């Protein structure tokens, strides 16, 4: 990794430390870079915002998309202080950056009691056997909206 890449990762790590020291949430930070410049930053704000989705990567992705006026991060790179959790991984794939660099890994996170393995395990379990109960209701009514979507001529595809 180049010196410049190291500097971007150091910024993500500094954000992790900042958020932690200010009791915003867990020790996680992220930056989004485009054309060699940081365009957004985020640190974990789960506990301070009472928002379980306010992970560093999600915060940084939301800010970057707003700044770019786009729902995709094509041409961008994400630097995150820890390997993304399953939620952040999903958001990253939906945002479509070109690359992700991470510092700590999921084992490191588990060692400080941020263990996401139960979620990875749930992804392999059939929906009827998951720990949280899922019941399907009103499928036919919801399918009507899908039918309209597929025929919609002015939709923005993604």
Coordinates of C-alpha atoms in Angstrom, one line a residue, residues 64-148:
X64 CA -20.3 10.6 0.1
X65 CA -23.4 9.8 -1.8
X66 CA -25.0 13.1 -0.7
X67 CA -21.9 15.0 -1.7
X68 CA -21.7 13.3 -5.1
X69 CA -25.4 13.5 -5.6
X70 CA -25.4 9.8 -6.5
X71 CA -26.4 6.5 -5.0
X72 CA -23.3 4.8 -6.3
X73 CA -19.6 5.4 -5.4
X74 CA -18.1 4.4 -8.7
X75 CA -14.5 5.6 -8.8
X76 CA -14.3 5.7 -5.0
X77 CA -12.3 3.8 -2.5
X78 CA -13.3 3.1 1.1
X79 CA -10.8 3.0 3.9
X80 CA -12.2 1.5 7.1
X81 CA -10.5 0.8 10.4
X82 CA -12.0 -2.7 10.6
X83 CA -13.3 -5.3 8.2
X84 CA -16.9 -4.4 7.5
X85 CA -19.7 -6.2 9.4
X86 CA -22.4 -7.9 7.3
X87 CA -24.6 -4.8 7.2
X88 CA -21.7 -2.6 6.1
X89 CA -20.6 -5.2 3.6
X90 CA -24.1 -5.2 2.1
X91 CA -24.1 -1.4 1.9
X92 CA -20.6 -1.3 0.3
X93 CA -21.8 -3.7 -2.4
X94 CA -24.9 -1.6 -3.1
X95 CA -22.8 1.5 -3.2
X96 CA -20.3 -0.1 -5.7
X97 CA -17.0 1.5 -4.8
X98 CA -14.0 0.4 -6.7
X99 CA -12.0 -0.9 -3.7
X100 CA -12.1 -1.3 0.1
X101 CA -9.0 -1.2 2.4
X102 CA -9.4 -2.4 6.0
X103 CA -7.1 -2.5 9.0
X104 CA -8.4 -4.8 11.8
X105 CA -10.3 -7.9 10.8
X106 CA -13.4 -9.6 12.1
X107 CA -11.4 -11.7 14.6
X108 CA -9.8 -8.6 16.1
X109 CA -13.3 -7.1 16.5
X110 CA -14.7 -10.3 18.1
X111 CA -11.8 -10.1 20.6
X112 CA -13.1 -6.7 21.9
X113 CA -16.7 -8.0 22.0
X114 CA -17.9 -6.9 18.5
X115 CA -18.6 -10.4 17.2
X116 CA -20.8 -10.5 14.1
X117 CA -20.3 -14.3 13.5
X118 CA -23.9 -14.9 14.6
X119 CA -25.1 -12.8 11.7
X120 CA -22.9 -14.6 9.2
X121 CA -24.3 -17.8 10.6
X122 CA -27.9 -16.6 10.2
X123 CA -27.3 -15.9 6.5
X124 CA -26.8 -19.7 6.0
X125 CA -30.0 -20.6 8.0
X126 CA -33.3 -21.0 6.2
X127 CA -35.6 -18.1 6.9
X128 CA -38.0 -20.3 9.0
X129 CA -35.2 -21.3 11.3
X130 CA -33.6 -18.0 12.1
X131 CA -33.3 -16.7 15.6
X132 CA -35.6 -13.8 14.9
X133 CA -39.0 -15.0 13.7
X134 CA -39.9 -14.1 10.1
X135 CA -43.5 -14.5 8.9
X136 CA -44.6 -13.7 5.3
X137 CA -47.9 -11.9 5.0
X138 CA -49.8 -10.1 2.2
X139 CA -47.4 -11.3 -0.5
X140 CA -50.0 -11.1 -3.3
X141 CA -50.8 -7.4 -2.4
X142 CA -47.1 -6.6 -2.4
X143 CA -46.5 -8.3 -5.7
X144 CA -48.9 -5.9 -7.3
X145 CA -46.4 -3.1 -6.6
X146 CA -43.6 -5.2 -8.1
X147 CA -45.7 -5.7 -11.2
X148 CA -46.1 -1.9 -11.6

